[in-house]
Amino acid sequence: MSSTAFMVNGFDVANAHKVEPHMQELIARRAKALGPSYKLFYEHPVHFVRAEGVYLYDADGTPYLDVYNNVPSVGHCHPRVIEAVNKQMTTLNSHTRYLNERILDYADDLLSTFPAEMSNVMFTCTGSESVDLAMRIARFHTKGTGFIVTRNAYHGITASVAEISPTMGPYVPVGQHVQMVEAPDAYRTEPGVDVGEAFAKDVERAINDLERHGIRFAGMIVDTVFSTDGLLPHPAGFLKKAVDVVHQRGGLFIADEVQPGFARLGDSMWGFQRHGILPDMAVMGKPMGNGLPIAAVVAKPELLAEFGNKVRYFNTFGGNSVCIAAAQAVLDVIRDEKLMENSKRMGEYILNGLREATESHPGVGDVRGAGLYLAVEFVKDKKTKERDGEFALRLVNALRENRVLISATGLGGNSLKIRPPLPFTKANSDEFIDIFKKTLEQIS
Amino acid sequence: MSSTAFMVNGFDVANAHKVEPHMQELIARRAKALGPSYKLFYEHPVHFVRAEGVYLYDADGTPYLDVYNNVPSVGHCHPRVIEAVNKQMTTLNSHTRYLNERILDYADDLLSTFPAEMSNVMFTCTGSESVDLAMRIARFHTKGTGFIVTRNAYHGITASVAEISPTMGPYVPVGQHVQMVEAPDAYRTEPGVDVGEAFAKDVERAINDLERHGIRFAGMIVDTVFSTDGLLPHPAGFLKKAVDVVHQRGGLFIADEVQPGFARLGDSMWGFQRHGILPDMAVMGKPMGNGLPIAAVVAKPELLAEFGNKVRYFNTFGGNSVCIAAAQAVLDVIRDEKLMENSKRMGEYILNGLREATESHPGVGDVRGAGLYLAVEFVKDKKTKERDGEFALRLVNALRENRVLISATGLGGNSLKIRPPLPFTKANSDEFIDIFKKTLEQIS
């Protein structure tokens, strides 16, 4: 099982004959109309027709507990998001070249969650578009082209962003102007070594290498919780030294908040805030509109001053009235339902439950997390820490058979990715831990 | 007035003090929160709070006739789109890694409007993402990097797509692997010269130039009605020879249908169909979901076979259930309300009305169109055909004061861009022609 050439937890269409007839039919229709790019999750795919809160329902009405989907972050089909979208759909859906107050109200509200220095926002439709735009701004501003990313980073799918996404595998070359650094992995750092210092040194080495190649340094971008590098939240603060190096060397630091942002990590609205740093830009997306396509770049205004005046940037659907209404509802719900506090409390509860459930298991190397974003890392040997992606994948597939949706991440795909919608209750958590225990016993 | 350094019909914030106090406040809030990239239309911006059918309403309830917006293509706030979106929002909004029938039903329906050879579709969120993806596929398939575009082409805003969009102006360099050709402009072609043959020759020259630079040819992409080159629909069929050259030389032809597609041109669902050609790929966007962010690449399956298996492409929001529901409603409405037929009939009616209204005007060089996509081209002298962008812009701004929304396009911004929602009635057309006549007299 490799996390590079093919995706973690992907269905192999060669096994289509093994699944139920109605799924076979849908799989054949997908292959015919959508082509081979469209991959399904699981050895035994799932077919959903309805969702509500933290459950998805298949055609037979069987509920599946959602411990995976971070896009419907305030819960599937949240009534306030539905109502906000419907109201806006019946009133006006337009672009940003006419004046409208709603986008300004939302922009102010969103920006109020950021440090005062980050006071401009530009709207796009996807995280990929936001990263692409942030890279354009960084290159325009620094006049450099060189970027630093972590070894298994994923930042998106435009041509430019795919070049800084090494996790895309061997057929998508990392750009020649891109240097990879090792992710700051506390579990794999020798005792006595400072995670942040080691990371900062590698970043410095990477900048030197860029410059040695005659490539001017533009900046570094990291997912502030290192999602595709295996989820690396601790110790909070470890990013500070590396970001200082980036700034000393004239580069910009871009915080990719597409996964950690919007209260996911429990102790802060944005992942970078846990590290006591001030990014030059932050990009966000997935949970922003609870499933409607809206994303953004938040930036220091001095970065946009020249870019905005010289480079025309108009995103037809970016900041459209309906997606803004959805995003406003999401922000309101996060606050009104205290979802950040819930993420922190339930995250700790699940973390404790998982530690208890796995402490005697020989294959569990580490259990870690921040808020409702947790990982259980499987290894073949606790001393060598050799990654056991095969076991993690067996567990993911066994959990699916037991009606719990989850996936795996990291180099080697050996860490369970636990990332439920934020209104996950204590009852939901108990249900998850119980099924997790039972399933782990089944396959161990 | 230049169409390059700054946008056609953009508001200059230095004039903010000249507008109404409530607009000044909104303009100041935009500058503070959104920064300088966000440009408004018109010398005197508009502020809308509601829309329905082919009218937008300002805060005082004053209606403006919409002769510009092609995104709400089946009409602003169409009840069937609202209902479809609301129904889906309350049921399920998920991604493509779980099985779902709705996306397959829509894919089949959309593909049924294409030639049988173009039988795969991939969903994205914006036209830019679709063009970016089509370029990635073309480069992967041909192993070339060189593209050909027209001199004032616009294809989108990702880093990679901005490189093939010369209309973005001097601060966004055209890629060094990109060759520009002159758009096939019948109005400016010497009598006796075949427009299509001249265009094909220039394309051949561009391929030779690419190869002489050691750049392998990947393909040519054109908006099939040449929107930003000034709207060039005639004579239908002129693209055939150039596309043949592209294919003979091993390149792919990508039809950019973002503007001409979805029945806009009246005589066909897709602009390329008017030219009797078979593209390798087509990209579409804007009107696809009547304002919700959904876009697509339709391709010959042989182009996706290797790309789809080797390159992971997953677009989180691409093909999400809610945007698919909106897109299905749009396709249903186009058929049920016979909007293609309406586009053809009303387009001809408006074309005749505009020709009659302008035949004695010394500044009108050409009036042309296909369906509900029309242009009135202004020149300083009918013999020299020198472009008169200044007059076109004055007319655009005067029409805005008379409550008609329109814009300008083309090199020099000297052609009125007339592009109303498709359910434009005879009464709407008469209203438009009457105001157009009156306004033209006012400023001439």
PDB file of C-alpha atoms in Angstrom, chain B residues 68-218:
ATOM      1  CA  TYR B  68     -25.312  41.706 -19.578  1.00  0.00           C
ATOM      2  CA  ASN B  69     -25.316  38.816 -17.111  1.00  0.00           C
ATOM      3  CA  ASN B  70     -24.825  35.417 -18.688  1.00  0.00           C
ATOM      4  CA  VAL B  71     -24.294  33.576 -15.390  1.00  0.00           C
ATOM      5  CA  PRO B  72     -27.976  33.676 -14.283  1.00  0.00           C
ATOM      6  CA  SER B  73     -28.633  32.341 -17.751  1.00  0.00           C
ATOM      7  CA  VAL B  74     -32.130  30.933 -17.204  1.00  0.00           C
ATOM      8  CA  GLY B  75     -33.066  34.151 -15.383  1.00  0.00           C
ATOM      9  CA  HIS B  76     -32.277  35.546 -11.936  1.00  0.00           C
ATOM     10  CA  CYS B  77     -33.741  33.512  -9.073  1.00  0.00           C
ATOM     11  CA  HIS B  78     -35.414  30.958 -11.321  1.00  0.00           C
ATOM     12  CA  PRO B  79     -37.969  29.048  -9.179  1.00  0.00           C
ATOM     13  CA  ARG B  80     -36.973  25.621 -10.508  1.00  0.00           C
ATOM     14  CA  VAL B  81     -33.302  26.191  -9.671  1.00  0.00           C
ATOM     15  CA  ILE B  82     -34.230  27.490  -6.210  1.00  0.00           C
ATOM     16  CA  GLU B  83     -36.420  24.451  -5.590  1.00  0.00           C
ATOM     17  CA  ALA B  84     -33.837  21.949  -6.832  1.00  0.00           C
ATOM     18  CA  VAL B  85     -31.105  23.497  -4.671  1.00  0.00           C
ATOM     19  CA  ASN B  86     -33.311  23.636  -1.584  1.00  0.00           C
ATOM     20  CA  LYS B  87     -34.426  20.041  -2.004  1.00  0.00           C
ATOM     21  CA  GLN B  88     -30.850  18.842  -2.356  1.00  0.00           C
ATOM     22  CA  MET B  89     -29.614  21.021   0.523  1.00  0.00           C
ATOM     23  CA  THR B  90     -32.148  19.318   2.826  1.00  0.00           C
ATOM     24  CA  THR B  91     -31.245  15.817   1.617  1.00  0.00           C
ATOM     25  CA  LEU B  92     -27.502  15.385   1.027  1.00  0.00           C
ATOM     26  CA  ASN B  93     -24.518  17.390  -0.100  1.00  0.00           C
ATOM     27  CA  SER B  94     -21.520  15.165  -0.605  1.00  0.00           C
ATOM     28  CA  HIS B  95     -18.487  14.503  -2.775  1.00  0.00           C
ATOM     29  CA  THR B  96     -17.677  11.995  -5.499  1.00  0.00           C
ATOM     30  CA  ARG B  97     -15.878   9.377  -3.425  1.00  0.00           C
ATOM     31  CA  TYR B  98     -19.167   7.935  -2.300  1.00  0.00           C
ATOM     32  CA  LEU B  99     -21.566   6.491  -4.876  1.00  0.00           C
ATOM     33  CA  ASN B 100     -24.508   8.664  -5.865  1.00  0.00           C
ATOM     34  CA  GLU B 101     -26.882   8.472  -8.809  1.00  0.00           C
ATOM     35  CA  ARG B 102     -27.664  12.159  -9.312  1.00  0.00           C
ATOM     36  CA  ILE B 103     -24.227  13.048 -10.635  1.00  0.00           C
ATOM     37  CA  LEU B 104     -24.435  10.145 -13.099  1.00  0.00           C
ATOM     38  CA  ASP B 105     -27.896  11.157 -14.299  1.00  0.00           C
ATOM     39  CA  TYR B 106     -26.637  14.682 -14.882  1.00  0.00           C
ATOM     40  CA  ALA B 107     -23.403  13.512 -16.526  1.00  0.00           C
ATOM     41  CA  ASP B 108     -25.380  11.357 -18.971  1.00  0.00           C
ATOM     42  CA  ASP B 109     -27.780  14.208 -19.682  1.00  0.00           C
ATOM     43  CA  LEU B 110     -24.981  16.723 -20.270  1.00  0.00           C
ATOM     44  CA  LEU B 111     -22.983  14.303 -22.444  1.00  0.00           C
ATOM     45  CA  SER B 112     -26.070  13.630 -24.584  1.00  0.00           C
ATOM     46  CA  THR B 113     -25.708  17.201 -25.890  1.00  0.00           C
ATOM     47  CA  PHE B 114     -22.178  16.442 -27.187  1.00  0.00           C
ATOM     48  CA  PRO B 115     -20.917  14.409 -30.153  1.00  0.00           C
ATOM     49  CA  ALA B 116     -20.666  10.709 -29.264  1.00  0.00           C
ATOM     50  CA  GLU B 117     -16.859  10.838 -29.343  1.00  0.00           C
ATOM     51  CA  MET B 118     -16.801  13.255 -26.380  1.00  0.00           C
ATOM     52  CA  SER B 119     -18.127  10.844 -23.801  1.00  0.00           C
ATOM     53  CA  ASN B 120     -16.354  11.665 -20.517  1.00  0.00           C
ATOM     54  CA  VAL B 121     -16.965  14.555 -18.169  1.00  0.00           C
ATOM     55  CA  MET B 122     -14.977  15.773 -15.154  1.00  0.00           C
ATOM     56  CA  PHE B 123     -16.498  18.306 -12.784  1.00  0.00           C
ATOM     57  CA  THR B 124     -14.752  21.312 -11.258  1.00  0.00           C
ATOM     58  CA  CYS B 125     -16.045  24.500  -9.627  1.00  0.00           C
ATOM     59  CA  THR B 126     -15.017  27.273 -12.033  1.00  0.00           C
ATOM     60  CA  GLY B 127     -14.160  27.861 -15.662  1.00  0.00           C
ATOM     61  CA  SER B 128     -10.591  28.617 -14.580  1.00  0.00           C
ATOM     62  CA  GLU B 129     -10.267  25.241 -12.875  1.00  0.00           C
ATOM     63  CA  SER B 130     -11.659  23.565 -15.983  1.00  0.00           C
ATOM     64  CA  VAL B 131      -9.228  25.279 -18.344  1.00  0.00           C
ATOM     65  CA  ASP B 132      -6.381  24.523 -15.926  1.00  0.00           C
ATOM     66  CA  LEU B 133      -7.375  20.848 -15.889  1.00  0.00           C
ATOM     67  CA  ALA B 134      -7.776  20.701 -19.681  1.00  0.00           C
ATOM     68  CA  MET B 135      -4.275  22.148 -20.058  1.00  0.00           C
ATOM     69  CA  ARG B 136      -2.885  19.556 -17.624  1.00  0.00           C
ATOM     70  CA  ILE B 137      -4.562  16.768 -19.591  1.00  0.00           C
ATOM     71  CA  ALA B 138      -3.340  18.146 -22.935  1.00  0.00           C
ATOM     72  CA  ARG B 139       0.230  18.456 -21.689  1.00  0.00           C
ATOM     73  CA  PHE B 140       0.203  15.004 -20.117  1.00  0.00           C
ATOM     74  CA  HIS B 141      -1.200  13.445 -23.269  1.00  0.00           C
ATOM     75  CA  THR B 142       0.900  15.219 -25.918  1.00  0.00           C
ATOM     76  CA  LYS B 143       4.058  15.557 -23.774  1.00  0.00           C
ATOM     77  CA  GLY B 144       4.157  19.093 -25.178  1.00  0.00           C
ATOM     78  CA  THR B 145       3.839  22.397 -23.347  1.00  0.00           C
ATOM     79  CA  GLY B 146       3.165  24.887 -26.175  1.00  0.00           C
ATOM     80  CA  PHE B 147      -0.248  26.492 -26.507  1.00  0.00           C
ATOM     81  CA  ILE B 148      -1.808  28.802 -29.074  1.00  0.00           C
ATOM     82  CA  VAL B 149      -4.351  31.450 -28.103  1.00  0.00           C
ATOM     83  CA  THR B 150      -5.775  34.580 -29.708  1.00  0.00           C
ATOM     84  CA  ARG B 151      -4.253  37.979 -29.059  1.00  0.00           C
ATOM     85  CA  ASN B 152      -6.903  39.251 -26.657  1.00  0.00           C
ATOM     86  CA  ALA B 153      -7.941  35.895 -25.227  1.00  0.00           C
ATOM     87  CA  TYR B 154      -9.159  35.412 -21.678  1.00  0.00           C
ATOM     88  CA  HIS B 155      -9.387  31.884 -20.308  1.00  0.00           C
ATOM     89  CA  GLY B 156      -9.131  32.311 -16.543  1.00  0.00           C
ATOM     90  CA  ILE B 157      -7.164  33.210 -13.456  1.00  0.00           C
ATOM     91  CA  THR B 158      -5.060  30.361 -12.138  1.00  0.00           C
ATOM     92  CA  ALA B 159      -1.311  30.917 -12.578  1.00  0.00           C
ATOM     93  CA  SER B 160      -1.213  28.469 -15.471  1.00  0.00           C
ATOM     94  CA  VAL B 161      -4.324  29.822 -17.194  1.00  0.00           C
ATOM     95  CA  ALA B 162      -3.339  33.478 -16.695  1.00  0.00           C
ATOM     96  CA  GLU B 163      -0.298  32.644 -18.859  1.00  0.00           C
ATOM     97  CA  ILE B 164      -2.623  31.924 -21.804  1.00  0.00           C
ATOM     98  CA  SER B 165      -4.801  35.000 -21.175  1.00  0.00           C
ATOM     99  CA  PRO B 166      -3.141  37.975 -22.945  1.00  0.00           C
ATOM    100  CA  THR B 167      -6.084  40.222 -22.099  1.00  0.00           C
ATOM    101  CA  MET B 168      -4.882  40.299 -18.458  1.00  0.00           C
ATOM    102  CA  GLY B 169      -2.530  43.122 -19.370  1.00  0.00           C
ATOM    103  CA  PRO B 170       1.185  43.926 -19.183  1.00  0.00           C
ATOM    104  CA  TYR B 171       1.741  42.844 -15.577  1.00  0.00           C
ATOM    105  CA  VAL B 172       0.663  39.286 -16.303  1.00  0.00           C
ATOM    106  CA  PRO B 173       3.207  38.011 -18.829  1.00  0.00           C
ATOM    107  CA  VAL B 174       2.015  35.635 -21.511  1.00  0.00           C
ATOM    108  CA  GLY B 175       3.910  32.363 -21.067  1.00  0.00           C
ATOM    109  CA  GLN B 176       7.062  31.885 -23.101  1.00  0.00           C
ATOM    110  CA  HIS B 177       5.589  28.604 -24.326  1.00  0.00           C
ATOM    111  CA  VAL B 178       2.503  30.451 -25.620  1.00  0.00           C
ATOM    112  CA  GLN B 179       2.022  31.870 -29.115  1.00  0.00           C
ATOM    113  CA  MET B 180      -0.622  34.467 -29.922  1.00  0.00           C
ATOM    114  CA  VAL B 181      -2.539  34.503 -33.195  1.00  0.00           C
ATOM    115  CA  GLU B 182      -4.832  37.181 -34.610  1.00  0.00           C
ATOM    116  CA  ALA B 183      -8.500  36.482 -33.963  1.00  0.00           C
ATOM    117  CA  PRO B 184     -10.532  35.651 -37.107  1.00  0.00           C
ATOM    118  CA  ASP B 185     -12.234  39.024 -37.506  1.00  0.00           C
ATOM    119  CA  ALA B 186     -14.504  39.074 -40.558  1.00  0.00           C
ATOM    120  CA  TYR B 187     -15.189  42.816 -40.212  1.00  0.00           C
ATOM    121  CA  ARG B 188     -11.481  43.571 -40.454  1.00  0.00           C
ATOM    122  CA  THR B 189     -10.606  41.009 -43.118  1.00  0.00           C
ATOM    123  CA  GLU B 190      -9.878  42.360 -46.616  1.00  0.00           C
ATOM    124  CA  PRO B 191     -12.627  41.549 -49.136  1.00  0.00           C
ATOM    125  CA  GLY B 192     -11.847  38.383 -51.033  1.00  0.00           C
ATOM    126  CA  VAL B 193      -9.776  36.903 -48.217  1.00  0.00           C
ATOM    127  CA  ASP B 194     -11.174  33.770 -46.591  1.00  0.00           C
ATOM    128  CA  VAL B 195     -11.368  34.390 -42.812  1.00  0.00           C
ATOM    129  CA  GLY B 196     -10.892  30.736 -41.934  1.00  0.00           C
ATOM    130  CA  GLU B 197      -7.970  30.287 -44.298  1.00  0.00           C
ATOM    131  CA  ALA B 198      -6.192  33.375 -42.947  1.00  0.00           C
ATOM    132  CA  PHE B 199      -6.714  32.136 -39.411  1.00  0.00           C
ATOM    133  CA  ALA B 200      -5.441  28.653 -40.275  1.00  0.00           C
ATOM    134  CA  LYS B 201      -2.312  30.147 -41.832  1.00  0.00           C
ATOM    135  CA  ASP B 202      -1.578  32.159 -38.710  1.00  0.00           C
ATOM    136  CA  VAL B 203      -2.080  29.053 -36.574  1.00  0.00           C
ATOM    137  CA  GLU B 204       0.385  27.191 -38.795  1.00  0.00           C
ATOM    138  CA  ARG B 205       2.894  30.028 -38.416  1.00  0.00           C
ATOM    139  CA  ALA B 206       2.457  29.894 -34.631  1.00  0.00           C
ATOM    140  CA  ILE B 207       3.076  26.132 -34.511  1.00  0.00           C
ATOM    141  CA  ASN B 208       6.215  26.609 -36.616  1.00  0.00           C
ATOM    142  CA  ASP B 209       7.397  29.327 -34.239  1.00  0.00           C
ATOM    143  CA  LEU B 210       6.797  27.135 -31.188  1.00  0.00           C
ATOM    144  CA  GLU B 211       8.741  24.279 -32.731  1.00  0.00           C
ATOM    145  CA  ARG B 212      11.540  26.604 -33.855  1.00  0.00           C
ATOM    146  CA  HIS B 213      11.913  27.544 -30.192  1.00  0.00           C
ATOM    147  CA  GLY B 214      12.180  23.885 -29.276  1.00  0.00           C
ATOM    148  CA  ILE B 215       8.741  23.897 -27.642  1.00  0.00           C
ATOM    149  CA  ARG B 216       6.597  20.877 -28.343  1.00  0.00           C
ATOM    150  CA  PHE B 217       3.061  21.781 -29.426  1.00  0.00           C
ATOM    151  CA  ALA B 218       0.321  20.739 -26.966  1.00  0.00           C
TER     152      ALA B 218
END
